Amino acid sequence: MDFFSKENIVNLLQDNPKLVDIVKLLKSDGDDKRNLFLAASEIKSQFVGNKVYFRGLIEYSNICRKNCYYCGIRKNNINVARYTMTDEEVVNCAKYAYDEKYSSLVLQSGELNNEKFRQKISELLQKINFATNNEMGITLSLGEQTEETLKEWQKYGGRRYLLRIETSNQELYIKLHPNDKIHDFETRLETLETLRKLNYQVGSGVMVGLPFQTLENLAEDILFFRDFDIDMIGMGPYIEHSDTPLYHFKNLLLPINERFILTLKMIAVLRIMMKDVNIVASTAMQAIDKIGREKAVKVGANILMPNLTPQKYRENYLLYQNKPCIDEEADQCKNCLEARIHLVGGEIAYGQWGDSKHYLKKQ
Ligand code: SAM
Ligand code: SF4
């Protein structure tokens, strides 16, 4: 029997897959790897179709109270010029997305948890909704927040929330963050639980190819997404930044191309296991391979996040080095993406929210 035929792969990942089998698929090569990608591509066509939904990304501010060891905009990186977009700039980005029929936005930022930040986001949500006729599907990606804050933002129109768990393995999480109260694994988990309780559409994800991370850790991450019943998943390769503490461990990393392929395998396995979730083709894929996001779409992703951040801010939102498109404006991003998605058989779904089918089924 050919263990890694397409049918075998689908059967293996059905119902209650074993960790060892997921690990084997993450190690797959040659025909086995090809079959994994083909199986995922077929499942995607069957369950979510070939439509790709846009979420216009607004990188609102790079001011952050945290010091995650991997992130280029961590608080202690003094080489970053800190910025916060004006309300007018945010609203202009939202209007651009509205006019271009993107239908959805992601408001992302460094993490702040003070009263001023809470009020500012509430205000921005109201301004965005006013300027776009309440027609945008708004995703927030603003780090860990209290239930009260999350409720308030929901009231003003936040419908989806992206909070990557980064790794579902607590020991690894501790290695990637300072050991203090504001970098607490349990708090991150609890925030995901609160988001679920409030009935946000919940997005999470991990970085792939981190130092100290094993294939078993990654297989556990996939099982975590399933057990947590996550609606949208954004996974991207970890890419080092020389101004971060984790950079010292760069000799432990897989070569960058292997991190890229491993991320594709993670997406493919996840698509086969969680057939109707939304999966993001992350910008970090494009940092490694010019058509990296398109390759991700081919093996299971169905969401793209074109960057809408004004160009003058982009070089100061470098989570990792070699981030693509930092010298472009939104228009250029859109045009190049459209052509490339067609190349891999995808079709951009303008004017549609593209909510996670997985989420809608539960409502
Ligand atoms: N501050 C919020 C948070 O951490 O949830 C949202 C913004 S944060 C910049 C968004 C994501 O960037 C993080 O969840 C992390 O996975 C990713 N990221 C940070 N540094 C990275 C790196 N060096 N390589 C790849 N992704 C990175
Ligand atoms: Fe701040 Fe998010 Fe970067 Fe951590 S990953 S330092 S919370 S912006």
CSV table of C-alpha atoms and ligand atoms in Angstrom, one decimal:
chain,number,residue,atom,x,y,z
A,1,MET,CA,0.0,0.0,0.0
A,2,ASP,CA,1.2,3.5,-0.9
A,3,PHE,CA,1.0,5.1,2.6
A,4,PHE,CA,1.1,8.7,1.3
A,5,SER,CA,-1.3,8.5,-1.6
A,6,LYS,CA,-3.7,11.4,-1.6
A,7,GLU,CA,-6.5,9.1,-0.2
A,8,ASN,CA,-4.2,7.8,2.5
A,9,ILE,CA,-3.3,11.3,3.6
A,10,VAL,CA,-6.9,12.4,3.8
A,11,ASN,CA,-7.8,9.2,5.8
A,12,LEU,CA,-4.8,9.7,8.1
A,13,LEU,CA,-5.9,13.2,9.0
A,14,GLN,CA,-9.6,12.2,9.3
A,15,ASP,CA,-11.3,12.2,12.8
A,16,ASN,CA,-8.6,11.9,15.4
A,17,PRO,CA,-5.2,12.0,13.7
A,18,LYS,CA,-2.2,10.8,15.6
A,19,LEU,CA,0.6,13.2,16.4
A,20,VAL,CA,3.2,10.9,14.9
A,21,ASP,CA,1.2,10.9,11.6
A,22,ILE,CA,1.1,14.6,11.4
A,23,VAL,CA,4.8,14.7,12.1
A,24,LYS,CA,5.4,12.2,9.3
A,25,LEU,CA,3.5,14.5,6.9
A,26,LEU,CA,5.5,17.5,8.0
A,27,LYS,CA,8.6,15.5,7.1
A,28,SER,CA,7.2,14.4,3.8
A,29,ASP,CA,9.2,14.8,0.6
A,30,GLY,CA,9.1,14.1,-3.1
A,31,ASP,CA,5.8,12.4,-4.2
A,32,ASP,CA,4.5,12.3,-0.7
A,33,LYS,CA,4.8,16.0,-0.3
A,34,ARG,CA,3.3,16.5,-3.8
A,35,ASN,CA,0.3,14.3,-2.8
A,36,LEU,CA,-0.1,16.3,0.5
A,37,PHE,CA,-0.3,19.5,-1.5
A,38,LEU,CA,-2.7,18.0,-4.1
A,39,ALA,CA,-5.0,16.6,-1.4
A,40,ALA,CA,-5.1,19.9,0.4
A,41,SER,CA,-5.8,21.8,-2.8
A,42,GLU,CA,-8.7,19.4,-3.7
A,43,ILE,CA,-10.2,19.7,-0.2
A,44,LYS,CA,-10.0,23.5,-0.4
A,45,SER,CA,-11.8,23.6,-3.8
A,46,GLN,CA,-14.5,21.3,-2.4
A,47,PHE,CA,-15.1,23.1,0.9
A,48,VAL,CA,-14.2,26.7,0.5
A,49,GLY,CA,-13.9,27.1,-3.3
A,50,ASN,CA,-11.2,29.0,-5.2
A,51,LYS,CA,-12.2,32.5,-3.9
A,52,VAL,CA,-9.6,34.5,-2.1
A,53,TYR,CA,-10.8,37.2,0.2
A,54,PHE,CA,-8.9,40.4,0.9
A,55,ARG,CA,-8.4,42.0,4.3
A,56,GLY,CA,-6.8,45.4,4.0
A,57,LEU,CA,-4.1,45.6,6.6
A,58,ILE,CA,-3.7,48.9,8.6
A,59,GLU,CA,-0.6,48.8,10.8
A,60,TYR,CA,-2.0,51.5,13.1
A,61,SER,CA,0.9,51.9,15.5
A,62,ASN,CA,4.3,50.4,16.3
A,63,ILE,CA,4.2,51.4,20.0
A,64,CYS,CA,4.2,48.3,22.1
A,65,ARG,CA,4.4,47.6,25.8
A,66,LYS,CA,5.9,44.2,25.2
A,67,ASN,CA,9.3,42.7,24.5
A,68,CYS,CA,8.7,39.5,22.6
A,69,TYR,CA,12.2,38.2,21.8
A,70,TYR,CA,11.4,37.6,18.1
A,71,CYS,CA,9.7,40.9,17.1
A,72,GLY,CA,11.4,43.9,15.5
A,73,ILE,CA,9.1,46.4,17.0
A,74,ARG,CA,9.5,45.2,20.6
A,75,LYS,CA,9.5,47.9,23.2
A,76,ASN,CA,13.3,47.9,23.8
A,77,ASN,CA,14.3,48.2,20.2
A,78,ILE,CA,15.6,51.8,20.2
A,79,ASN,CA,16.4,51.7,16.5
A,80,VAL,CA,12.7,52.0,15.6
A,81,ALA,CA,11.1,55.4,15.2
A,82,ARG,CA,7.7,55.1,16.9
A,83,TYR,CA,4.6,56.2,15.2
A,84,THR,CA,0.8,56.2,15.5
A,85,MET,CA,-1.3,56.9,12.4
A,86,THR,CA,-3.7,59.9,12.7
A,87,ASP,CA,-7.5,59.2,12.7
A,88,GLU,CA,-7.7,60.8,9.2
A,89,GLU,CA,-5.0,58.4,7.9
A,90,VAL,CA,-6.8,55.4,9.3
A,91,VAL,CA,-10.1,56.5,7.9
A,92,ASN,CA,-8.5,57.2,4.5
A,93,CYS,CA,-7.1,53.7,4.4
A,94,ALA,CA,-10.6,52.3,5.3
A,95,LYS,CA,-12.2,54.4,2.6
A,96,TYR,CA,-9.7,53.1,0.1
A,97,ALA,CA,-10.5,49.5,1.0
A,98,TYR,CA,-14.2,50.3,0.8
A,99,ASP,CA,-13.9,52.0,-2.6
A,100,GLU,CA,-11.8,49.1,-3.9
A,101,LYS,CA,-14.4,46.6,-2.6
A,102,TYR,CA,-12.0,44.8,-0.3
A,103,SER,CA,-15.0,44.6,2.2
A,104,SER,CA,-12.8,43.7,5.1
A,105,LEU,CA,-10.1,45.4,7.2
A,106,VAL,CA,-7.6,44.4,9.8
A,107,LEU,CA,-6.6,47.0,12.3
A,108,GLN,CA,-3.3,45.9,13.8
A,109,SER,CA,-0.9,47.4,16.3
A,110,GLY,CA,1.7,47.0,19.0
A,111,GLU,CA,0.0,46.1,22.3
A,112,LEU,CA,-1.2,48.8,24.6
A,113,ASN,CA,-3.7,48.3,27.3
A,114,ASN,CA,-4.3,51.8,28.7
A,115,GLU,CA,-7.6,53.7,28.9
A,116,LYS,CA,-6.5,56.1,26.2
A,117,PHE,CA,-5.8,53.3,23.7
A,118,ARG,CA,-9.1,51.6,24.5
A,119,GLN,CA,-11.0,54.9,23.8
A,120,LYS,CA,-9.0,55.7,20.7
A,121,ILE,CA,-9.8,52.3,19.1
A,122,SER,CA,-13.5,52.7,20.0
A,123,GLU,CA,-13.4,56.1,18.3
A,124,LEU,CA,-11.6,54.8,15.3
A,125,LEU,CA,-14.2,52.0,14.9
A,126,GLN,CA,-17.0,54.5,14.9
A,127,LYS,CA,-15.2,56.7,12.4
A,128,ILE,CA,-14.4,53.8,10.1
A,129,ASN,CA,-18.0,52.6,10.2
A,130,PHE,CA,-19.3,56.0,9.5
A,131,ALA,CA,-17.0,56.5,6.5
A,132,THR,CA,-17.8,53.1,5.0
A,133,ASN,CA,-21.5,52.9,5.6
A,134,ASN,CA,-21.1,50.1,8.2
A,135,GLU,CA,-20.2,47.8,5.4
A,136,MET,CA,-16.7,46.7,6.3
A,137,GLY,CA,-16.0,43.4,8.1
A,138,ILE,CA,-13.5,44.6,10.7
A,139,THR,CA,-10.9,42.4,12.3
A,140,LEU,CA,-8.8,43.6,15.2
A,141,SER,CA,-5.3,42.5,16.0
A,142,LEU,CA,-4.4,44.5,19.0
A,143,GLY,CA,-3.0,42.0,21.4
A,144,GLU,CA,-4.3,40.8,24.8
A,145,GLN,CA,-7.1,42.9,26.2
A,146,THR,CA,-9.6,42.7,29.0
A,147,GLU,CA,-13.1,41.3,28.5
A,148,GLU,CA,-14.5,44.8,29.1
A,149,THR,CA,-12.4,46.3,26.4
A,150,LEU,CA,-13.1,43.5,23.9
A,151,LYS,CA,-16.8,43.9,24.6
A,152,GLU,CA,-16.6,47.6,24.0
A,153,TRP,CA,-14.8,47.2,20.7
A,154,GLN,CA,-17.3,44.6,19.7
A,155,LYS,CA,-20.1,47.0,20.4
A,156,TYR,CA,-18.5,49.5,18.0
A,157,GLY,CA,-18.1,47.0,15.2
A,158,GLY,CA,-15.1,44.7,15.8
A,159,ARG,CA,-16.3,41.3,14.6
A,160,ARG,CA,-13.2,39.3,14.3
A,161,TYR,CA,-10.0,39.1,16.4
A,162,LEU,CA,-6.6,37.8,15.5
A,163,LEU,CA,-4.4,36.7,18.4
A,164,ARG,CA,-1.7,34.3,17.5
A,165,ILE,CA,-0.8,31.9,20.3
A,166,GLU,CA,2.7,32.0,18.7
A,167,THR,CA,3.3,28.4,19.9
A,168,SER,CA,0.9,26.2,21.8
A,169,ASN,CA,3.7,24.7,23.8
A,170,GLN,CA,4.1,26.6,27.1
A,171,GLU,CA,7.8,25.6,27.6
A,172,LEU,CA,8.6,27.0,24.1
A,173,TYR,CA,6.5,30.1,24.7
A,174,ILE,CA,8.5,30.8,27.9
A,175,LYS,CA,11.8,30.6,25.8
A,176,LEU,CA,10.4,33.2,23.4
A,177,HIS,CA,9.3,35.8,25.9
A,178,PRO,CA,10.6,37.6,29.0
A,179,ASN,CA,9.5,35.7,32.1
A,180,ASP,CA,7.1,38.3,33.6
A,181,LYS,CA,3.5,39.0,34.1
A,182,ILE,CA,2.9,40.8,30.8
A,183,HIS,CA,4.3,37.9,28.7
A,184,ASP,CA,2.1,35.2,30.2
A,185,PHE,CA,1.1,32.2,28.2
A,186,GLU,CA,-2.0,31.6,30.4
A,187,THR,CA,-3.2,35.2,29.8
A,188,ARG,CA,-2.9,34.7,26.1
A,189,LEU,CA,-4.9,31.5,26.2
A,190,GLU,CA,-7.5,33.2,28.5
A,191,THR,CA,-7.9,36.0,26.0
A,192,LEU,CA,-8.6,33.5,23.3
A,193,GLU,CA,-11.2,32.0,25.5
A,194,THR,CA,-12.8,35.4,26.2
A,195,LEU,CA,-12.9,36.1,22.5
A,196,ARG,CA,-14.7,32.8,22.0
A,197,LYS,CA,-17.1,33.5,24.8
A,198,LEU,CA,-18.0,36.9,23.4
A,199,ASN,CA,-18.6,35.2,20.0
A,200,TYR,CA,-16.0,37.0,18.1
A,201,GLN,CA,-14.7,35.2,15.0
A,202,VAL,CA,-11.5,34.0,16.5
A,203,GLY,CA,-8.3,33.9,14.7
A,204,SER,CA,-5.0,32.5,15.9
A,205,GLY,CA,-1.8,31.1,14.6
A,206,VAL,CA,1.9,30.3,15.2
A,207,MET,CA,5.3,31.1,13.8
A,208,VAL,CA,6.9,28.2,11.9
A,209,GLY,CA,10.6,27.4,12.2
A,210,LEU,CA,11.4,29.1,15.5
A,211,PRO,CA,14.6,28.3,17.3
A,212,PHE,CA,14.0,25.4,19.7
A,213,GLN,CA,10.8,24.4,17.9
A,214,THR,CA,10.4,20.7,17.0
A,215,LEU,CA,8.1,19.1,14.4
A,216,GLU,CA,6.2,17.6,17.3
A,217,ASN,CA,5.6,21.1,18.6
A,218,LEU,CA,4.1,22.1,15.2
A,219,ALA,CA,2.0,19.0,15.1
A,220,GLU,CA,0.7,19.9,18.6
A,221,ASP,CA,-0.1,23.4,17.3
A,222,ILE,CA,-2.3,21.9,14.6
A,223,LEU,CA,-4.1,19.8,17.2
A,224,PHE,CA,-4.5,22.9,19.4
A,225,PHE,CA,-6.3,24.8,16.5
A,226,ARG,CA,-8.6,21.9,16.1
A,227,ASP,CA,-9.3,21.4,19.9
A,228,PHE,CA,-9.8,25.2,20.4
A,229,ASP,CA,-12.1,25.2,17.4
A,230,ILE,CA,-10.3,28.3,15.9
A,231,ASP,CA,-12.2,30.0,13.0
A,232,MET,CA,-9.3,31.6,11.2
A,233,ILE,CA,-5.6,30.7,11.2
A,234,GLY,CA,-2.6,32.7,10.2
A,235,MET,CA,0.7,30.9,10.2
A,236,GLY,CA,3.9,32.3,8.9
A,237,PRO,CA,7.6,31.4,8.9
A,238,TYR,CA,9.6,33.0,11.6
A,239,ILE,CA,12.1,35.4,10.1
A,240,GLU,CA,14.9,36.8,12.2
A,241,HIS,CA,15.5,40.4,13.0
A,242,SER,CA,19.0,41.5,14.0
A,243,ASP,CA,17.8,43.9,16.7
A,244,THR,CA,16.1,41.1,18.7
A,245,PRO,CA,17.4,38.7,21.4
A,246,LEU,CA,16.3,35.7,19.4
A,247,TYR,CA,18.7,36.7,16.7
A,248,HIS,CA,21.5,35.2,18.8
A,249,PHE,CA,20.1,31.7,18.1
A,250,LYS,CA,20.0,32.1,14.3
A,251,ASN,CA,22.5,29.2,14.0
A,252,LEU,CA,19.8,26.9,15.3
A,253,LEU,CA,17.4,27.8,12.5
A,254,LEU,CA,16.4,25.7,9.6
A,255,PRO,CA,17.5,27.3,6.3
A,256,ILE,CA,14.9,29.9,5.3
A,257,ASN,CA,13.6,27.9,2.3
A,258,GLU,CA,13.0,25.0,4.5
A,259,ARG,CA,11.0,27.2,6.9
A,260,PHE,CA,9.0,28.2,3.9
A,261,ILE,CA,8.2,24.7,2.8
A,262,LEU,CA,7.4,23.6,6.3
A,263,THR,CA,4.8,26.5,6.5
A,264,LEU,CA,3.3,25.3,3.3
A,265,LYS,CA,3.0,21.8,4.8
A,266,MET,CA,1.4,23.2,7.9
A,267,ILE,CA,-1.2,25.0,5.8
A,268,ALA,CA,-1.9,21.9,3.8
A,269,VAL,CA,-2.3,19.6,6.8
A,270,LEU,CA,-4.5,22.1,8.5
A,271,ARG,CA,-6.7,22.6,5.4
A,272,ILE,CA,-7.2,18.8,5.2
A,273,MET,CA,-8.1,18.6,8.9
A,274,MET,CA,-10.1,21.8,9.3
A,275,LYS,CA,-11.8,22.0,5.9
A,276,ASP,CA,-13.9,25.1,6.3
A,277,VAL,CA,-11.8,27.5,8.3
A,278,ASN,CA,-10.2,30.6,6.8
A,279,ILE,CA,-6.5,30.3,6.4
A,280,VAL,CA,-4.2,33.4,5.8
A,281,ALA,CA,-1.4,33.4,3.2
A,282,SER,CA,0.9,35.5,5.4
A,283,THR,CA,3.1,38.4,4.2
A,284,ALA,CA,6.1,36.6,5.7
A,285,MET,CA,5.7,33.9,3.0
A,286,GLN,CA,6.2,36.6,0.4
A,287,ALA,CA,9.3,37.9,2.2
A,288,ILE,CA,11.0,34.5,1.5
A,289,ASP,CA,9.6,33.8,-2.0
A,290,LYS,CA,8.2,36.5,-4.3
A,291,ILE,CA,5.2,34.3,-5.1
A,292,GLY,CA,5.1,32.8,-1.6
A,293,ARG,CA,1.6,33.9,-0.8
A,294,GLU,CA,0.3,32.5,-4.1
A,295,LYS,CA,2.0,29.2,-3.3
A,296,ALA,CA,0.2,29.2,0.1
A,297,VAL,CA,-3.1,29.9,-1.7
A,298,LYS,CA,-2.5,26.9,-3.9
A,299,VAL,CA,-2.1,24.5,-1.0
A,300,GLY,CA,-5.0,25.7,1.1
A,301,ALA,CA,-5.0,29.4,2.1
A,302,ASN,CA,-8.0,31.6,1.1
A,303,ILE,CA,-7.2,34.9,2.8
A,304,LEU,CA,-4.8,37.7,1.8
A,305,MET,CA,-3.9,40.8,3.7
A,306,PRO,CA,-2.8,43.5,1.2
A,307,ASN,CA,-1.0,46.2,3.1
A,308,LEU,CA,-2.8,49.6,3.2
A,309,THR,CA,-0.4,51.3,5.7
A,310,PRO,CA,0.9,54.6,4.2
A,311,GLN,CA,4.4,54.1,2.8
A,312,LYS,CA,6.0,56.6,5.2
A,313,TYR,CA,5.3,54.3,8.2
A,314,ARG,CA,6.1,50.9,6.6
A,315,GLU,CA,9.8,50.9,7.3
A,316,ASN,CA,9.0,51.3,11.0
A,317,TYR,CA,6.7,48.3,11.2
A,318,LEU,CA,9.4,45.7,10.4
A,319,LEU,CA,8.6,42.7,12.6
A,320,TYR,CA,11.4,40.9,10.7
A,321,GLN,CA,14.0,41.9,8.1
A,322,ASN,CA,13.4,41.9,4.4
A,323,LYS,CA,9.6,42.6,4.8
A,324,PRO,CA,8.2,43.0,1.3
A,325,CYS,CA,6.4,46.0,-0.3
A,326,ILE,CA,7.8,48.6,2.2
A,327,ASP,CA,8.4,51.0,-0.7
A,328,GLU,CA,5.0,50.7,-2.2
A,329,GLU,CA,1.6,52.3,-1.7
A,330,ALA,CA,-1.7,50.3,-1.4
A,331,ASP,CA,-2.5,50.6,-5.1
A,332,GLN,CA,0.7,48.9,-6.3
A,333,CYS,CA,0.1,46.1,-3.8
A,334,LYS,CA,-3.4,45.5,-5.1
A,335,ASN,CA,-2.5,45.3,-8.8
A,336,CYS,CA,0.4,42.9,-8.4
A,337,LEU,CA,-1.6,40.6,-6.1
A,338,GLU,CA,-4.6,40.4,-8.4
A,339,ALA,CA,-2.5,39.2,-11.4
A,340,ARG,CA,-0.6,36.7,-9.3
A,341,ILE,CA,-3.7,35.1,-7.7
A,342,HIS,CA,-5.1,34.4,-11.1
A,343,LEU,CA,-1.9,32.5,-11.9
A,344,VAL,CA,-2.6,29.9,-9.3
A,345,GLY,CA,-6.3,29.5,-10.2
A,346,GLY,CA,-7.7,31.8,-7.5
A,347,GLU,CA,-10.3,34.4,-7.9
A,348,ILE,CA,-10.5,37.5,-5.7
A,349,ALA,CA,-13.9,37.8,-4.1
A,350,TYR,CA,-14.5,41.6,-4.2
A,351,GLY,CA,-17.4,42.9,-2.3
A,352,GLN,CA,-17.8,39.9,0.0
A,353,TRP,CA,-16.9,39.6,3.6
A,354,GLY,CA,-15.7,36.0,3.3
A,355,ASP,CA,-16.5,35.1,6.9
A,356,SER,CA,-15.1,31.8,8.1
A,357,LYS,CA,-17.6,29.1,7.1
A,358,HIS,CA,-16.5,27.3,10.2
A,359,TYR,CA,-17.7,30.2,12.3
A,360,LEU,CA,-21.0,30.7,10.4
A,361,LYS,CA,-21.9,27.0,10.8
A,362,LYS,CA,-21.7,27.4,14.6
A,363,GLN,CA,-24.1,30.4,14.7
B,1,SAM,N1,0.9,43.1,18.9
B,1,SAM,C1,-0.1,42.2,18.5
B,1,SAM,C2,0.2,40.7,18.9
B,1,SAM,O1,1.4,40.4,19.1
B,1,SAM,O2,-0.7,39.9,18.9
B,1,SAM,C3,-0.4,42.2,17.0
B,1,SAM,C4,0.8,42.7,16.1
B,1,SAM,S1,2.1,41.5,16.1
B,1,SAM,C5,3.3,42.4,15.3
B,1,SAM,C6,1.6,40.4,14.8
B,1,SAM,C7,2.3,39.1,14.7
B,1,SAM,O3,3.6,39.3,14.1
B,1,SAM,C8,2.6,38.3,15.9
B,1,SAM,O4,1.5,37.6,16.4
B,1,SAM,C9,3.8,37.4,15.5
B,1,SAM,O5,3.4,36.1,15.2
B,1,SAM,C10,4.3,38.1,14.2
B,1,SAM,N2,5.7,38.3,14.2
B,1,SAM,C11,6.4,39.1,15.1
B,1,SAM,N3,7.8,39.0,14.9
B,1,SAM,C12,7.9,38.1,13.9
B,1,SAM,C13,9.1,37.6,13.2
B,1,SAM,N4,10.3,37.9,13.5
B,1,SAM,N5,8.8,36.7,12.2
B,1,SAM,C14,7.6,36.4,11.8
B,1,SAM,N6,6.5,36.8,12.4
B,1,SAM,C15,6.6,37.7,13.4
B,2,SF4,FE1,4.5,43.8,20.6
B,2,SF4,FE2,3.1,42.1,19.1
B,2,SF4,FE3,5.7,42.5,18.6
B,2,SF4,FE4,5.1,41.2,20.8
B,2,SF4,S1,4.6,40.5,18.6
B,2,SF4,S2,6.5,42.8,20.6
B,2,SF4,S3,3.1,42.2,21.4
B,2,SF4,S4,4.0,44.0,18.4
